PDB file of C-alpha atoms in Angstrom:
ATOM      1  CA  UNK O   1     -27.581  99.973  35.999  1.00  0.00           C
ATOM      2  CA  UNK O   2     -29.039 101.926  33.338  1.00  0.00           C
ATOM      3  CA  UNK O   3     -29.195 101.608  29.917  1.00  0.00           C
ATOM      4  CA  UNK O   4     -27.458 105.529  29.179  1.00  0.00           C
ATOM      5  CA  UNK O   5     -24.616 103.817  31.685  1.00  0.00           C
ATOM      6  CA  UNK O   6     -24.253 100.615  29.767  1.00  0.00           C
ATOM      7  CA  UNK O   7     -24.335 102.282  26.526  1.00  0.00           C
ATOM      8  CA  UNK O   8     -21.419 104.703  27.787  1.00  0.00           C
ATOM      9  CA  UNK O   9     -19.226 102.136  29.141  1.00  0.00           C
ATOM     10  CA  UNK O  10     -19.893 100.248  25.808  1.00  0.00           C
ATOM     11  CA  UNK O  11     -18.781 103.090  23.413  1.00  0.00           C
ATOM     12  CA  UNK O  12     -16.017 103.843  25.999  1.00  0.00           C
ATOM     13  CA  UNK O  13     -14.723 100.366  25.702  1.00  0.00           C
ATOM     14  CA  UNK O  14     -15.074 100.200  21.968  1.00  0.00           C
ATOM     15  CA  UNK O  15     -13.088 103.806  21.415  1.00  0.00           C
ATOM     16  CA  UNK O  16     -10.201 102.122  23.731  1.00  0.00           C
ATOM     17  CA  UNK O  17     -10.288  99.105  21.359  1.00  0.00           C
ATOM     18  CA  UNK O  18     -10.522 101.301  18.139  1.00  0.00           C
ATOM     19  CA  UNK O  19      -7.217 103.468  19.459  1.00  0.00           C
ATOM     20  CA  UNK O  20      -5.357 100.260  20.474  1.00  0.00           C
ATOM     21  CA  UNK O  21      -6.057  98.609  17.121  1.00  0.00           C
ATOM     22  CA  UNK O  22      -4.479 101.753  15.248  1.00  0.00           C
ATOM     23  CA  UNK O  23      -1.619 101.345  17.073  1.00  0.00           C
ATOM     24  CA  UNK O  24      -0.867  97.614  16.632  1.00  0.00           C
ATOM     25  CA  UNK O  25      -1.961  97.791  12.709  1.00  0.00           C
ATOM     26  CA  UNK O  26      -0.033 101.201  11.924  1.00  0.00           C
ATOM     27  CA  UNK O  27       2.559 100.699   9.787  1.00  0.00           C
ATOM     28  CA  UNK O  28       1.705  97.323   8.708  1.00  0.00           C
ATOM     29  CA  UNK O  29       0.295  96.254   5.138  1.00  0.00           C
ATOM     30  CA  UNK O  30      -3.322  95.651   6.438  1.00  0.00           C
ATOM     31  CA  UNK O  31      -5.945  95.786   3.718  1.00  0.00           C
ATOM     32  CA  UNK O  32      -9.890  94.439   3.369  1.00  0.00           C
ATOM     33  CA  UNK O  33      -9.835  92.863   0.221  1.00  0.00           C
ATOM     34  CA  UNK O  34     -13.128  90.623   0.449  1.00  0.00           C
ATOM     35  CA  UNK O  35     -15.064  91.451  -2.437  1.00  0.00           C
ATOM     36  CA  UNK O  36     -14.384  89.087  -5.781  1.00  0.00           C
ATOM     37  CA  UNK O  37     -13.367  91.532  -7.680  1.00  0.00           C
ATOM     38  CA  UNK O  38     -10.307  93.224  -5.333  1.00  0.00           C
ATOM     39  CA  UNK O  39      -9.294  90.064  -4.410  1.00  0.00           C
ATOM     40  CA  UNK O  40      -9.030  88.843  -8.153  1.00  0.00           C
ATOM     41  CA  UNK O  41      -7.422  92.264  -8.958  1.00  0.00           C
ATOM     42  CA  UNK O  42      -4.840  91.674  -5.739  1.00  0.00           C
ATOM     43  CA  UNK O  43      -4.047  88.052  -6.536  1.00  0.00           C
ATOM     44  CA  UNK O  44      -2.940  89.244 -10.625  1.00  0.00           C
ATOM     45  CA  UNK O  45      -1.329  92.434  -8.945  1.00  0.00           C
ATOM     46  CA  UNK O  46       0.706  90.404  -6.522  1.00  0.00           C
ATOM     47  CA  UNK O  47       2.167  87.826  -9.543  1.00  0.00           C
ATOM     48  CA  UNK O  48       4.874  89.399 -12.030  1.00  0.00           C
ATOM     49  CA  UNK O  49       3.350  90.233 -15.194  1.00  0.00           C
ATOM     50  CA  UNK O  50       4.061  89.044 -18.478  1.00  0.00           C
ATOM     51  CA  UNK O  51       2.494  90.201 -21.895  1.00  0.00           C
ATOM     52  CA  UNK O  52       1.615  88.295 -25.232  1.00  0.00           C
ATOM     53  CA  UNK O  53       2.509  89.291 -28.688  1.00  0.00           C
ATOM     54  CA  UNK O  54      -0.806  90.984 -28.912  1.00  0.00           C
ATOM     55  CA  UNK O  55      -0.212  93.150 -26.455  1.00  0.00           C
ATOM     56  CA  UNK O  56       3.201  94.288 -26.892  1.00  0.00           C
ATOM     57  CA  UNK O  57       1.877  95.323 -30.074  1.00  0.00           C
ATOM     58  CA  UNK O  58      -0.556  97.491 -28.731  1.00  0.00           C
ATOM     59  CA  UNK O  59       1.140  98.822 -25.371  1.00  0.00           C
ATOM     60  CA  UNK O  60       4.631  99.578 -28.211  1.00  0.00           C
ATOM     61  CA  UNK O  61       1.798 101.334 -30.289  1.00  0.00           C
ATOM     62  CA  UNK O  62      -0.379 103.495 -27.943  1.00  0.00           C
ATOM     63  CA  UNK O  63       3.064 104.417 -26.047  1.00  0.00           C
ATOM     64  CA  UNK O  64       1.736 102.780 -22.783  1.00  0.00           C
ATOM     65  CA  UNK O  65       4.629 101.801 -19.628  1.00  0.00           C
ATOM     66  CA  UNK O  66       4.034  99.136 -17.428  1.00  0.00           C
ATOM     67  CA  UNK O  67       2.520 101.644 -14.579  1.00  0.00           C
ATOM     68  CA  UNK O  68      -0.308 102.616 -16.496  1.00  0.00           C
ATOM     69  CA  UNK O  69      -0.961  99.126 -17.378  1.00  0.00           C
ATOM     70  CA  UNK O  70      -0.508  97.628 -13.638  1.00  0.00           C
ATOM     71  CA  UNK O  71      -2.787 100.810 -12.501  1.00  0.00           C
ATOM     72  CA  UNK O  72      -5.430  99.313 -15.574  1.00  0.00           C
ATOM     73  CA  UNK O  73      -5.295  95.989 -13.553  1.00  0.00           C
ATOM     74  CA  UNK O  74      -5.329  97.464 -10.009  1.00  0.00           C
ATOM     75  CA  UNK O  75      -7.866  99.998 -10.184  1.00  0.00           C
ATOM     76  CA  UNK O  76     -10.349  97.643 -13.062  1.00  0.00           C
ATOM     77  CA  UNK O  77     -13.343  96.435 -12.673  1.00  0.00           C
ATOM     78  CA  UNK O  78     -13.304  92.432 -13.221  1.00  0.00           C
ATOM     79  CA  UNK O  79     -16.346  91.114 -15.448  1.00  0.00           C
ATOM     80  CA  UNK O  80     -16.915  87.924 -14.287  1.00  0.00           C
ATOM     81  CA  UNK O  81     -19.726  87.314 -16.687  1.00  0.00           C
ATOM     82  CA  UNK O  82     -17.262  87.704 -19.710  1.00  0.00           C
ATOM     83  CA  UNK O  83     -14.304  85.813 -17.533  1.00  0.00           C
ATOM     84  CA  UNK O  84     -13.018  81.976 -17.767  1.00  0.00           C
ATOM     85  CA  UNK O  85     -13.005  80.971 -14.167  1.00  0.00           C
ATOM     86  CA  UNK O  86     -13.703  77.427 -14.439  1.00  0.00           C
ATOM     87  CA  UNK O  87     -10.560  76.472 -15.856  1.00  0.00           C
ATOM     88  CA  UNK O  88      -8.055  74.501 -13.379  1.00  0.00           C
ATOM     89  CA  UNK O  89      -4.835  75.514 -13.956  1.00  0.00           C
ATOM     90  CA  UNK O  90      -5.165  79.130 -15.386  1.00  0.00           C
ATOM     91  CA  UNK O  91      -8.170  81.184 -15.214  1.00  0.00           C
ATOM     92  CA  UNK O  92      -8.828  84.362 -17.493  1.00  0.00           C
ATOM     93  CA  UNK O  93     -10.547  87.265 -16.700  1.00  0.00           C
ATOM     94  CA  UNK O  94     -11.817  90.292 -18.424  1.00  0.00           C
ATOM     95  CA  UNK O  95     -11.099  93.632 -16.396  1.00  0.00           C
ATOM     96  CA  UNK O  96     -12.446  96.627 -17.429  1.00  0.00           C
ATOM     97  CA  UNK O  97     -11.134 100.133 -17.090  1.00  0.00           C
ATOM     98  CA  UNK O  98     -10.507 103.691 -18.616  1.00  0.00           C
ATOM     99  CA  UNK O  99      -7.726 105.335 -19.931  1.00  0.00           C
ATOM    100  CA  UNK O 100      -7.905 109.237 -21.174  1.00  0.00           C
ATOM    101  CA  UNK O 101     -11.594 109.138 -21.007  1.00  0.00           C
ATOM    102  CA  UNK O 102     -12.051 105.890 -23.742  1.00  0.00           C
ATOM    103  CA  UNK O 103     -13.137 102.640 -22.563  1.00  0.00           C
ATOM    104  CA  UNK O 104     -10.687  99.983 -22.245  1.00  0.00           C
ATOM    105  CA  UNK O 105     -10.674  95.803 -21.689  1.00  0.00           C
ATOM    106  CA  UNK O 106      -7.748  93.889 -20.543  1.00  0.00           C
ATOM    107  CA  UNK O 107      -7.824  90.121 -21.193  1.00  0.00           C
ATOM    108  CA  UNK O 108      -5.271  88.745 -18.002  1.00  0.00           C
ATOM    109  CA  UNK O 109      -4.679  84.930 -17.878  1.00  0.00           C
ATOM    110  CA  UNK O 110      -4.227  84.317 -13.963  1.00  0.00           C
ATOM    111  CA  UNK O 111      -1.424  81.289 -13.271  1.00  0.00           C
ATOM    112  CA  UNK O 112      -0.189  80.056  -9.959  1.00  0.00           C
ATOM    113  CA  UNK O 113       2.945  81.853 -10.353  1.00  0.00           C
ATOM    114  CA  UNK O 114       2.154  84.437 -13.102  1.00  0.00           C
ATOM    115  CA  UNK O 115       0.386  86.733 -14.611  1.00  0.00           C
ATOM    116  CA  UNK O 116       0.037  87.105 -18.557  1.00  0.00           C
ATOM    117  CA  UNK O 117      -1.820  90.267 -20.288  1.00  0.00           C
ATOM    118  CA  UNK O 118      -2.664  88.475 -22.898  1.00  0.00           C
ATOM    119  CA  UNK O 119      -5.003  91.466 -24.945  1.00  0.00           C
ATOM    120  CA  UNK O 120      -5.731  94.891 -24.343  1.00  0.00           C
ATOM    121  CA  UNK O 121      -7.982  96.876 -26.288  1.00  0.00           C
ATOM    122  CA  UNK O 122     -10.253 100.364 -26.674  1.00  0.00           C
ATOM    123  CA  UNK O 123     -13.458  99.818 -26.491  1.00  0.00           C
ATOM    124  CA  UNK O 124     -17.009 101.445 -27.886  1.00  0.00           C
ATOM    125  CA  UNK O 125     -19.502 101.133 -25.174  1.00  0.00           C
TER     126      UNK O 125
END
């Protein structure tokens, strides 16, 4: 057999997987979260949120809702080189992000069960 025959039955066989695979994951909540940072920024976003004096403070003052704040964490960039990850029980990680165009940090403490904002600030970079 040649190799333009192989090749074809190949890529036919892979197109018939491909359309088979769309059918059996339509509809269902399939996602490829393997880097460290979207599966840190899944694991907070899955975990109800709670928020720390400090933060209240700030979210009350800069007239922030919970959706731009859960977008902040969703859609942020987690520095691991500024995080706590070798704690045991809760680790803390610094995510950054923007908000109308300034630079902002979010300091989340990562539980088992929860998730607590614990600071949230503008930033000068």
């Amino acid at each position: 057999m040649k190799f333009i025959h192989r090749l074809g039955y190949y890529l036919g066989g892979f197109a018939i997987g491909l359309i088979l695979l769309m059918f059996f994951l339509n509809g269902k909540d399939a996602s490829c979260d393997y880097s460290p940072n979207a599966r840190t920024v899944k694991n907070i976003s899955s975990k109800p949120l709670h928020y720390s004096m400090n933060a209240s403070e700030f979210i009350n003052h800069n007239q922030l809702d919970s959706l731009t704040i859960s977008n902040l964490i969703k859609f942020g960039n987690v520095d691991f080189s500024q995080s706590n990850t070798d704690l045991d029980s809760c680790k803390v990680y610094h995510i950054d992000n923007s908000y109308k165009k300034q630079n902002m940090e979010l300091i989340v403490k990562n539980c088992d069960s929860t998730a607590t904002l614990l600071d949230i600030n503008y930033t000068n970079i």
